[in-house]
mmCIF file of C-alpha atoms in Angstrom:
data_model
loop_
_atom_site.group_PDB
_atom_site.id
_atom_site.type_symbol
_atom_site.label_atom_id
_atom_site.label_comp_id
_atom_site.label_asym_id
_atom_site.label_seq_id
_atom_site.Cartn_x
_atom_site.Cartn_y
_atom_site.Cartn_z
ATOM 1 C CA MET A 1 20.542 112.999 74.661
ATOM 2 C CA SER A 2 22.682 109.993 73.814
ATOM 3 C CA ALA A 3 25.526 110.207 71.303
ATOM 4 C CA TYR A 4 23.810 107.519 69.240
ATOM 5 C CA LYS A 5 20.360 106.882 67.849
ATOM 6 C CA VAL A 6 18.217 103.757 68.093
ATOM 7 C CA VAL A 7 15.714 102.784 65.435
ATOM 8 C CA TRP A 8 13.229 100.331 66.922
ATOM 9 C CA ARG A 9 11.371 97.944 64.685
ATOM 10 C CA GLY A 10 8.848 95.818 66.481
ATOM 11 C CA PRO A 11 5.120 95.200 67.052
ATOM 12 C CA VAL A 12 4.589 98.383 69.060
ATOM 13 C CA HIS A 13 0.911 98.617 68.083
ATOM 14 C CA LYS A 14 -0.013 95.036 68.981
ATOM 15 C CA GLY A 15 -1.920 94.055 72.113
ATOM 16 C CA SER A 16 0.124 90.873 72.621
ATOM 17 C CA GLY A 17 2.900 90.326 75.149
ATOM 18 C CA LEU A 18 5.424 91.114 72.407
ATOM 19 C CA GLY A 19 3.568 94.332 71.665
ATOM 20 C CA ILE A 20 3.550 95.360 75.319
ATOM 21 C CA ALA A 21 7.274 94.657 75.595
ATOM 22 C CA SER A 22 8.057 96.632 72.425
ATOM 23 C CA ARG A 23 6.174 99.707 73.631
ATOM 24 C CA GLU A 24 7.603 99.562 77.135
ATOM 25 C CA TYR A 25 11.208 99.112 75.986
ATOM 26 C CA VAL A 26 10.888 102.127 73.674
ATOM 27 C CA LYS A 27 9.479 104.313 76.453
ATOM 28 C CA ALA A 28 12.070 103.049 78.931
ATOM 29 C CA LEU A 29 14.970 103.830 76.586
ATOM 30 C CA ARG A 30 13.621 107.326 76.008
ATOM 31 C CA ARG A 31 13.393 107.907 79.752
ATOM 32 C CA GLN A 32 17.083 106.989 79.901
ATOM 33 C CA GLY A 33 17.866 109.794 77.448
ATOM 34 C CA VAL A 34 18.244 107.608 74.359
ATOM 35 C CA GLU A 35 16.996 109.003 71.045
ATOM 36 C CA VAL A 36 14.605 106.361 69.738
ATOM 37 C CA GLU A 37 12.768 106.382 66.428
ATOM 38 C CA VAL A 38 10.012 103.813 65.957
ATOM 39 C CA GLY A 39 9.798 102.150 62.577
ATOM 40 C CA LYS A 40 11.985 102.607 59.552
ATOM 41 C CA SER A 41 14.779 105.151 59.370
ATOM 42 C CA ARG A 42 14.255 108.071 57.008
ATOM 43 C CA LYS A 43 14.152 107.206 53.335
ATOM 44 C CA GLY A 44 17.477 107.504 51.667
ATOM 45 C CA SER A 45 19.401 107.495 54.934
ATOM 46 C CA SER A 46 22.676 105.639 54.987
ATOM 47 C CA LYS A 47 25.777 105.399 57.120
ATOM 48 C CA ALA A 48 27.342 108.157 55.047
ATOM 49 C CA GLY A 49 24.428 110.467 55.747
ATOM 50 C CA ILE A 50 24.267 109.927 59.515
ATOM 51 C CA ARG A 51 27.914 109.851 60.539
ATOM 52 C CA LYS A 52 27.365 112.413 63.296
ATOM 53 C CA LYS A 53 25.673 109.727 65.382
ATOM 54 C CA LYS A 54 26.093 105.991 65.501
ATOM 55 C CA THR A 55 22.789 104.444 64.466
ATOM 56 C CA VAL A 56 21.595 101.173 65.941
ATOM 57 C CA LEU A 57 18.733 99.046 64.673
ATOM 58 C CA ILE A 58 16.968 97.015 67.350
ATOM 59 C CA TYR A 59 14.889 94.411 65.570
ATOM 60 C CA HIS A 60 11.979 92.913 67.524
ATOM 61 C CA TYR A 61 10.636 90.584 64.852
ATOM 62 C CA PRO A 62 11.634 87.022 63.861
ATOM 63 C CA PRO A 63 15.292 87.083 62.730
ATOM 64 C CA HIS A 64 14.723 85.457 59.352
ATOM 65 C CA THR A 65 12.510 88.382 58.244
ATOM 66 C CA LEU A 66 15.336 90.967 58.180
ATOM 67 C CA ASN A 67 17.041 91.999 54.928
ATOM 68 C CA PHE A 68 20.628 92.112 56.202
ATOM 69 C CA ARG A 69 22.189 93.292 52.928
ATOM 70 C CA LYS A 70 19.898 96.311 52.839
ATOM 71 C CA GLU A 71 20.100 97.179 56.536
ATOM 72 C CA ARG A 72 23.907 96.938 56.796
ATOM 73 C CA LYS A 73 24.045 99.944 54.470
ATOM 74 C CA ARG A 74 21.903 101.963 56.880
ATOM 75 C CA PHE A 75 23.007 101.004 60.377
ATOM 76 C CA ASP A 76 26.256 100.825 62.311
ATOM 77 C CA ARG A 77 24.976 98.020 64.510
ATOM 78 C CA ILE A 78 22.042 95.621 64.205
ATOM 79 C CA ILE A 79 20.712 93.970 67.376
ATOM 80 C CA LEU A 80 18.029 91.315 67.678
ATOM 81 C CA ASN A 81 15.661 91.637 70.625
ATOM 82 C CA THR A 82 13.915 88.304 70.939
ATOM 83 C CA VAL A 83 12.315 85.705 73.169
ATOM 84 C CA TRP A 84 11.837 81.961 72.925
ATOM 85 C CA GLU A 85 9.977 79.319 74.917
ATOM 86 C CA THR A 86 11.743 75.969 74.380
ATOM 87 C CA THR A 87 15.273 74.715 74.948
ATOM 88 C CA ARG A 88 16.272 75.493 71.350
ATOM 89 C CA ILE A 89 15.253 78.073 68.767
ATOM 90 C CA PRO A 90 13.486 77.024 65.534
ATOM 91 C CA ASP A 91 15.601 75.673 62.664
ATOM 92 C CA LEU A 92 14.360 78.539 60.497
ATOM 93 C CA TRP A 93 16.078 81.077 62.776
ATOM 94 C CA ARG A 94 19.499 79.457 63.053
ATOM 95 C CA PRO A 95 21.158 80.577 59.787
ATOM 96 C CA TYR A 96 20.389 84.216 60.647
ATOM 97 C CA MET A 97 21.266 84.557 64.327
ATOM 98 C CA ASN A 98 25.018 85.047 63.989
ATOM 99 C CA ARG A 99 24.542 87.760 61.382
ATOM 100 C CA PHE A 100 23.413 90.168 64.120
ATOM 101 C CA ASP A 101 25.950 92.111 66.177
ATOM 102 C CA ALA A 102 24.251 90.975 69.381
ATOM 103 C CA VAL A 103 21.110 89.365 70.723
ATOM 104 C CA PHE A 104 19.036 90.690 73.633
ATOM 105 C CA VAL A 105 16.913 88.181 75.557
ATOM 106 C CA PRO A 106 14.752 88.636 78.690
ATOM 107 C CA SER A 107 15.637 85.572 80.779
ATOM 108 C CA GLU A 108 18.409 83.161 81.738
ATOM 109 C CA GLN A 109 16.488 80.323 80.109
ATOM 110 C CA ASN A 110 16.619 82.250 76.831
ATOM 111 C CA LYS A 111 20.383 82.745 77.130
ATOM 112 C CA ARG A 112 20.799 79.000 77.523
ATOM 113 C CA ALA A 113 18.513 78.349 74.543
ATOM 114 C CA MET A 114 20.574 80.685 72.375
ATOM 115 C CA ARG A 115 23.862 79.042 73.327
ATOM 116 C CA ASN A 116 22.396 75.540 72.950
ATOM 117 C CA SER A 117 21.295 76.559 69.446
ATOM 118 C CA GLY A 118 24.748 77.659 68.309
ATOM 119 C CA VAL A 119 24.450 81.421 68.725
ATOM 120 C CA LYS A 120 28.027 82.757 68.890
ATOM 121 C CA VAL A 121 27.471 86.528 68.905
ATOM 122 C CA PRO A 122 27.161 88.279 72.304
ATOM 123 C CA VAL A 123 23.910 87.480 74.112
ATOM 124 C CA PHE A 124 22.784 90.042 76.694
ATOM 125 C CA LEU A 125 20.209 89.513 79.430
ATOM 126 C CA VAL A 126 17.738 92.416 79.210
ATOM 127 C CA PRO A 127 14.777 91.587 81.471
ATOM 128 C CA HIS A 128 11.187 92.649 81.006
ATOM 129 C CA GLY A 129 9.478 94.811 83.584
ATOM 130 C CA VAL A 130 6.008 95.391 84.955
ATOM 131 C CA ASN A 131 4.082 98.593 85.565
ATOM 132 C CA THR A 132 3.369 98.445 89.285
ATOM 133 C CA ARG A 133 1.088 101.471 89.113
ATOM 134 C CA THR A 134 -1.129 99.848 86.507
ATOM 135 C CA PHE A 135 -1.103 96.474 88.248
ATOM 136 C CA SER A 136 -1.731 97.065 91.937
ATOM 137 C CA PRO A 137 -3.439 95.341 94.877
ATOM 138 C CA ARG A 138 -5.686 98.424 95.051
ATOM 139 C CA ASN A 139 -7.350 97.695 91.709
ATOM 140 C CA ARG A 140 -11.068 97.034 91.908
ATOM 141 C CA LYS A 141 -11.898 93.358 91.506
ATOM 142 C CA LEU A 142 -13.654 92.195 88.373
ATOM 143 C CA ARG A 143 -17.237 91.313 89.195
ATOM 144 C CA VAL A 144 -17.951 87.661 88.478
ATOM 145 C CA LYS A 145 -21.187 86.325 89.941
ATOM 146 C CA LYS A 146 -20.126 82.669 90.036
ATOM 147 C CA ALA A 147 -16.957 83.592 91.941
ATOM 148 C CA LYS A 148 -18.715 85.430 94.746
ATOM 149 C CA ARG A 149 -17.706 84.273 98.244
ATOM 150 C CA ARG A 150 -15.448 81.569 96.778
ATOM 151 C CA PHE A 151 -11.711 80.915 96.715
ATOM 152 C CA VAL A 152 -10.838 82.118 93.219
ATOM 153 C CA PHE A 153 -8.198 80.677 90.915
ATOM 154 C CA VAL A 154 -7.504 83.018 87.998
ATOM 155 C CA SER A 155 -5.583 82.372 84.809
ATOM 156 C CA VAL A 156 -4.701 84.608 81.855
ATOM 157 C CA PHE A 157 -3.306 83.116 78.642
ATOM 158 C CA GLY A 158 -3.693 82.761 74.898
ATOM 159 C CA PHE A 159 -5.611 79.613 73.976
ATOM 160 C CA GLN A 160 -2.662 77.612 72.665
ATOM 161 C CA HIS A 161 -1.024 74.306 73.517
ATOM 162 C CA ARG A 162 2.101 75.915 74.998
ATOM 163 C CA LYS A 163 0.015 77.442 77.782
ATOM 164 C CA ASN A 164 -1.321 73.992 78.742
ATOM 165 C CA PRO A 165 -5.050 74.667 79.220
ATOM 166 C CA GLU A 166 -5.649 70.905 79.128
ATOM 167 C CA THR A 167 -3.766 70.123 82.341
ATOM 168 C CA LEU A 168 -5.156 73.186 84.117
ATOM 169 C CA LEU A 169 -8.753 72.226 83.348
ATOM 170 C CA ARG A 170 -8.291 68.547 84.165
ATOM 171 C CA ALA A 171 -6.599 69.291 87.495
ATOM 172 C CA TYR A 172 -9.372 71.673 88.497
ATOM 173 C CA TRP A 173 -12.204 69.360 87.488
ATOM 174 C CA GLU A 174 -10.676 66.330 89.186
ATOM 175 C CA GLU A 175 -9.638 68.114 92.385
ATOM 176 C CA PHE A 176 -12.594 70.429 93.096
ATOM 177 C CA SER A 177 -16.168 69.245 93.279
ATOM 178 C CA ALA A 178 -19.340 71.257 93.769
ATOM 179 C CA ALA A 179 -18.824 70.790 97.528
ATOM 180 C CA ASP A 180 -15.675 72.983 97.396
ATOM 181 C CA ARG A 181 -16.056 76.745 97.693
ATOM 182 C CA ALA A 182 -13.769 77.271 94.703
ATOM 183 C CA ALA A 183 -14.048 78.898 91.289
ATOM 184 C CA LEU A 184 -11.719 79.046 88.278
ATOM 185 C CA VAL A 185 -11.880 82.205 86.157
ATOM 186 C CA ILE A 186 -9.998 82.098 82.843
ATOM 187 C CA LYS A 187 -9.279 85.076 80.588
ATOM 188 C CA THR A 188 -8.172 83.783 77.217
ATOM 189 C CA ASP A 189 -8.147 84.567 73.500
ATOM 190 C CA GLY A 190 -8.055 82.485 70.361
ATOM 191 C CA TYR A 191 -5.922 82.967 67.273
ATOM 192 C CA GLY A 192 -8.174 84.022 64.411
ATOM 193 C CA LYS A 193 -11.823 85.019 63.980
ATOM 194 C CA ARG A 194 -13.093 81.458 64.208
ATOM 195 C CA GLU A 195 -11.520 80.912 67.629
ATOM 196 C CA ASP A 196 -13.985 83.087 69.539
ATOM 197 C CA GLU A 197 -15.484 82.559 72.991
ATOM 198 C CA ARG A 198 -18.166 80.213 71.701
ATOM 199 C CA TRP A 199 -15.558 78.068 69.903
ATOM 200 C CA ILE A 200 -13.341 77.903 72.999
ATOM 201 C CA ARG A 201 -16.279 76.981 75.272
ATOM 202 C CA LYS A 202 -17.222 74.220 72.841
ATOM 203 C CA LYS A 203 -13.659 72.853 72.868
ATOM 204 C CA VAL A 204 -13.587 72.887 76.682
ATOM 205 C CA LYS A 205 -16.971 71.183 76.983
ATOM 206 C CA ALA A 206 -15.981 68.436 74.544
ATOM 207 C CA TYR A 207 -12.710 67.883 76.419
ATOM 208 C CA LYS A 208 -14.521 67.433 79.726
ATOM 209 C CA LYS A 209 -16.793 64.875 78.090
ATOM 210 C CA ARG A 210 -13.796 62.988 76.638
ATOM 211 C CA LEU A 211 -12.244 62.811 80.101
ATOM 212 C CA GLY A 212 -15.414 61.149 81.349
ATOM 213 C CA ILE A 213 -15.982 63.738 84.082
ATOM 214 C CA ARG A 214 -19.696 63.642 84.841
ATOM 215 C CA LYS A 215 -19.764 64.755 88.462
ATOM 216 C CA LYS A 216 -20.784 68.303 89.226
ATOM 217 C CA THR A 217 -17.594 70.320 89.512
ATOM 218 C CA ALA A 218 -16.819 73.691 91.033
ATOM 219 C CA PRO A 219 -17.710 76.655 88.776
ATOM 220 C CA LEU A 220 -15.637 77.473 85.709
ATOM 221 C CA VAL A 221 -15.881 80.921 84.097
ATOM 222 C CA ILE A 222 -14.329 81.534 80.678
ATOM 223 C CA ARG A 223 -13.956 85.056 79.293
ATOM 224 C CA ALA A 224 -12.678 85.138 75.733
ATOM 225 C CA ARG A 225 -13.910 88.525 74.628
ATOM 226 C CA ARG A 226 -12.520 92.026 74.535
ATOM 227 C CA MET A 227 -12.105 93.514 78.019
ATOM 228 C CA SER A 228 -11.466 97.074 79.165
ATOM 229 C CA LYS A 229 -8.188 97.987 80.852
ATOM 230 C CA SER A 230 -9.899 98.173 84.250
ATOM 231 C CA GLN A 231 -11.424 94.732 83.728
ATOM 232 C CA LEU A 232 -8.049 93.265 82.779
ATOM 233 C CA LYS A 233 -6.477 94.733 85.906
ATOM 234 C CA GLY A 234 -9.413 93.539 87.997
ATOM 235 C CA ILE A 235 -9.166 89.931 86.890
ATOM 236 C CA TYR A 236 -5.872 89.639 88.791
ATOM 237 C CA THR A 237 -7.152 91.169 92.038
ATOM 238 C CA LEU A 238 -10.252 88.965 91.774
ATOM 239 C CA GLY A 239 -7.999 85.979 92.390
ATOM 240 C CA ASP A 240 -6.737 84.469 95.597
ATOM 241 C CA VAL A 241 -4.061 82.808 93.473
ATOM 242 C CA PHE A 242 -3.023 82.866 89.806
ATOM 243 C CA VAL A 243 -2.474 79.467 88.182
ATOM 244 C CA LEU A 244 -0.860 78.475 84.877
ATOM 245 C CA PRO A 245 0.900 75.120 84.335
ATOM 246 C CA THR A 246 2.656 76.516 81.264
ATOM 247 C CA ARG A 247 4.875 74.333 79.127
ATOM 248 C CA GLY A 248 7.251 77.178 78.311
ATOM 249 C CA GLU A 249 7.635 80.925 78.784
ATOM 250 C CA GLY A 250 10.313 83.321 77.611
ATOM 251 C CA VAL A 251 9.217 85.589 80.450
ATOM 252 C CA GLY A 252 5.600 85.085 81.481
ATOM 253 C CA LEU A 253 4.234 88.640 81.744
ATOM 254 C CA PRO A 254 0.952 87.519 83.392
ATOM 255 C CA PHE A 255 3.018 86.071 86.251
ATOM 256 C CA LEU A 256 4.692 89.455 86.771
ATOM 257 C CA GLU A 257 1.354 91.266 86.490
ATOM 258 C CA SER A 258 -0.154 88.942 89.064
ATOM 259 C CA LEU A 259 2.706 89.495 91.519
ATOM 260 C CA ALA A 260 2.419 93.254 91.031
ATOM 261 C CA SER A 261 -1.282 92.898 91.870
ATOM 262 C CA GLY A 262 -0.400 91.213 95.160
ATOM 263 C CA VAL A 263 -1.547 87.767 94.032
ATOM 264 C CA PRO A 264 0.776 84.741 94.297
ATOM 265 C CA VAL A 265 1.087 82.227 91.465
ATOM 266 C CA ILE A 266 1.044 78.501 90.890
ATOM 267 C CA ALA A 267 3.463 77.796 88.049
ATOM 268 C CA THR A 268 5.467 75.066 86.368
ATOM 269 C CA GLY A 269 8.963 75.151 87.845
ATOM 270 C CA TRP A 270 10.710 75.727 84.507
ATOM 271 C CA GLY A 271 10.842 78.694 82.139
ATOM 272 C CA GLY A 272 11.754 82.349 81.937
ATOM 273 C CA HIS A 273 9.497 83.128 84.896
ATOM 274 C CA MET A 274 11.940 81.332 87.191
ATOM 275 C CA ASP A 275 14.078 84.501 87.101
ATOM 276 C CA PHE A 276 11.565 86.220 89.401
ATOM 277 C CA LEU A 277 9.426 83.493 90.991
ATOM 278 C CA THR A 278 10.549 82.043 94.327
ATOM 279 C CA LYS A 279 9.108 79.784 97.005
ATOM 280 C CA LYS A 280 8.220 82.958 98.886
ATOM 281 C CA ASN A 281 5.862 84.268 96.188
ATOM 282 C CA ALA A 282 4.798 81.121 94.324
ATOM 283 C CA PHE A 283 3.770 77.461 94.466
ATOM 284 C CA PHE A 284 5.806 75.306 92.072
ATOM 285 C CA VAL A 285 4.548 72.381 90.010
ATOM 286 C CA ARG A 286 6.891 69.494 89.227
ATOM 287 C CA TYR A 287 7.602 68.750 85.567
ATOM 288 C CA LYS A 288 9.575 66.675 83.069
ATOM 289 C CA LEU A 289 11.215 68.051 79.932
ATOM 290 C CA ARG A 290 9.631 66.513 76.850
ATOM 291 C CA ASN A 291 9.649 67.006 73.114
ATOM 292 C CA PRO A 292 6.706 69.340 72.361
ATOM 293 C CA ALA A 293 5.357 67.035 69.663
ATOM 294 C CA SER A 294 4.638 64.322 72.235
ATOM 295 C CA GLY A 295 1.594 66.095 73.646
ATOM 296 C CA MET A 296 0.212 67.716 70.516
ATOM 297 C CA LYS A 297 -1.679 64.730 69.190
ATOM 298 C CA GLY A 298 -4.627 62.855 70.575
ATOM 299 C CA LYS A 299 -7.337 63.620 73.099
ATOM 300 C CA ALA A 300 -5.247 65.800 75.379
ATOM 301 C CA SER A 301 -4.723 68.612 72.866
ATOM 302 C CA ILE A 302 -7.586 71.108 72.600
ATOM 303 C CA SER A 303 -5.897 74.338 71.480
ATOM 304 C CA ARG A 304 -3.725 75.734 68.686
ATOM 305 C CA THR A 305 -0.371 73.913 68.642
ATOM 306 C CA PHE A 306 1.851 76.018 66.344
ATOM 307 C CA SER A 307 3.628 72.740 65.644
ATOM 308 C CA ASP A 308 5.660 74.199 62.767
ATOM 309 C CA ILE A 309 7.866 76.078 65.261
ATOM 310 C CA PHE A 310 7.332 74.152 68.509
ATOM 311 C CA ALA A 311 7.583 70.514 67.447
ATOM 312 C CA GLN A 312 11.108 70.143 66.095
ATOM 313 C CA LYS A 313 13.034 67.050 67.134
ATOM 314 C CA ASP A 314 15.737 68.776 69.221
ATOM 315 C CA GLN A 315 13.370 71.001 71.198
ATOM 316 C CA ARG A 316 12.183 70.387 74.757
ATOM 317 C CA TRP A 317 9.729 72.082 77.084
ATOM 318 C CA ALA A 318 8.146 71.298 80.430
ATOM 319 C CA GLU A 319 5.202 68.947 80.869
ATOM 320 C CA ALA A 320 3.644 69.731 84.235
ATOM 321 C CA ASP A 321 2.849 66.818 86.518
ATOM 322 C CA LEU A 322 -0.937 66.554 86.930
ATOM 323 C CA GLY A 323 -0.754 65.227 90.475
ATOM 324 C CA SER A 324 1.662 67.965 91.541
ATOM 325 C CA LEU A 325 -0.592 70.652 90.073
ATOM 326 C CA LYS A 326 -3.623 69.294 91.929
ATOM 327 C CA LYS A 327 -1.601 69.169 95.155
ATOM 328 C CA GLN A 328 -0.468 72.793 94.820
ATOM 329 C CA MET A 329 -3.949 74.018 93.929
ATOM 330 C CA ARG A 330 -5.349 72.237 96.981
ATOM 331 C CA ALA A 331 -2.558 73.623 99.176
ATOM 332 C CA ALA A 332 -3.375 77.179 98.088
ATOM 333 C CA TYR A 333 -7.115 76.620 98.532
ATOM 334 C CA SER A 334 -6.575 75.209 102.038
ATOM 335 C CA ASP A 335 -4.404 78.071 103.281
ATOM 336 C CA LYS A 336 -5.705 81.478 102.310
ATOM 337 C CA ALA A 337 -3.409 83.126 104.863
ATOM 338 C CA LEU A 338 -0.373 81.617 103.135
ATOM 339 C CA CYS A 339 -1.641 82.932 99.800
ATOM 340 C CA LYS A 340 -1.931 86.417 101.256
ATOM 341 C CA LYS A 341 1.593 86.179 102.677
ATOM 342 C CA LYS A 342 3.033 85.037 99.347
ATOM 343 C CA GLY A 343 1.025 87.734 97.581
ATOM 344 C CA ARG A 344 2.472 90.492 99.768
ATOM 345 C CA GLN A 345 5.968 89.190 99.041
ATOM 346 C CA GLY A 346 5.156 89.035 95.335
ATOM 347 C CA ARG A 347 4.164 92.686 95.351
ATOM 348 C CA ARG A 348 7.441 93.642 97.066
ATOM 349 C CA ASP A 349 9.386 91.582 94.538
ATOM 350 C CA ALA A 350 7.549 93.119 91.564
ATOM 351 C CA LEU A 351 8.587 96.593 92.693
ATOM 352 C CA HIS A 352 12.180 95.615 91.838
ATOM 353 C CA HIS A 353 11.221 94.654 88.266
ATOM 354 C CA SER A 354 10.360 98.035 86.766
ATOM 355 C CA TRP A 355 10.527 98.996 83.095
ATOM 356 C CA ASN A 356 12.988 101.713 84.135
ATOM 357 C CA ARG A 357 15.335 98.945 85.265
ATOM 358 C CA ALA A 358 14.812 97.233 81.915
ATOM 359 C CA GLY A 359 15.583 100.485 80.099
ATOM 360 C CA ARG A 360 18.813 101.034 82.033
ATOM 361 C CA THR A 361 19.930 97.486 81.334
ATOM 362 C CA MET A 362 19.143 97.774 77.623
ATOM 363 C CA LYS A 363 20.934 101.123 77.324
ATOM 364 C CA GLN A 364 24.061 99.669 78.932
ATOM 365 C CA ALA A 365 23.923 96.679 76.578
ATOM 366 C CA VAL A 366 23.486 98.869 73.494
ATOM 367 C CA GLU A 367 26.508 100.946 74.487
ATOM 368 C CA LYS A 368 28.634 97.822 74.941
ATOM 369 C CA VAL A 369 27.663 96.668 71.456
ATOM 370 C CA ILE A 370 28.556 100.095 70.016
ATOM 371 C CA ARG A 371 31.975 100.045 71.678
ATOM 372 C CA LYS A 372 32.768 96.580 70.443
ATOM 373 C CA SER A 373 34.924 96.764 67.296
ATOM 374 C CA LYS A 374 33.603 94.904 64.314
#
């Protein structure tokens, strides 16, 4: 066991990407021999009472929610584990960032965002991983009647503006008619009880009408309901290619899960996912960096914007080029052999991005922070 103890506070019980990362980091650290306690340290504990071991708090919640005065009495070091999706962090975070002893982020884009935002404390790159046993080319495909004997585009995302469902839908509708043997299968979720599958379908239908698209298009399948683990795994292997013209990702776990499943991706060429996507496993969509607020108003916005954190004046994220997305989708559709080749490479690449690797990297970073004199 390690000569120090880590207390992990994060959304370990959530089903979100943050929740997955929290759980996997905890398990990975434990496999590296680190003593990890999830949640709060024992009541009444303090530095004086735990001198036998250095105690480190890794905080995986928004930085402004931590009571520094209270926690400095309990822990020898306090580290923020975080992720962000634009070029700069929210204004609300900034006064708190340099009060941590270090910040852990999962991608090079995040390191740049931290530095651009005035973070002066050490920033360590601690990448995410993917479970290549869970996500595998051997997984049984999800059965979708409308996708049978068609070239299948799949996409997995939360129904929010950052994920850019508008450009994905428009590109598909404009590029693929009923004469094409294509299908788009989307797994998505809303944010709140009202944003259920019926609500999302209604939003999508109204958007298509606003665009004036009246021709019969290739099939679109939307799943916005609870799915079993086998169904979630099978939605990736159902696809010939995964597509998401995201505006910003700290990591992009669905991209990693798709690669692990042997399925190449079509992605915007900017974001945390660029740490592991290459021309050998992906098709890249051109983009321009824009202020997030520019696309949140008007007819083109159909999903939750979270404008309070994503629409500040000094922030930028990527707006995918519609024509480039259509071109890449058509290129994938027209060359299934190329998709298979990129998918095989993606699987090989994913094998190098294990959670064990993430755990080793995090352990090394924690130990550097401990050694650093205050």
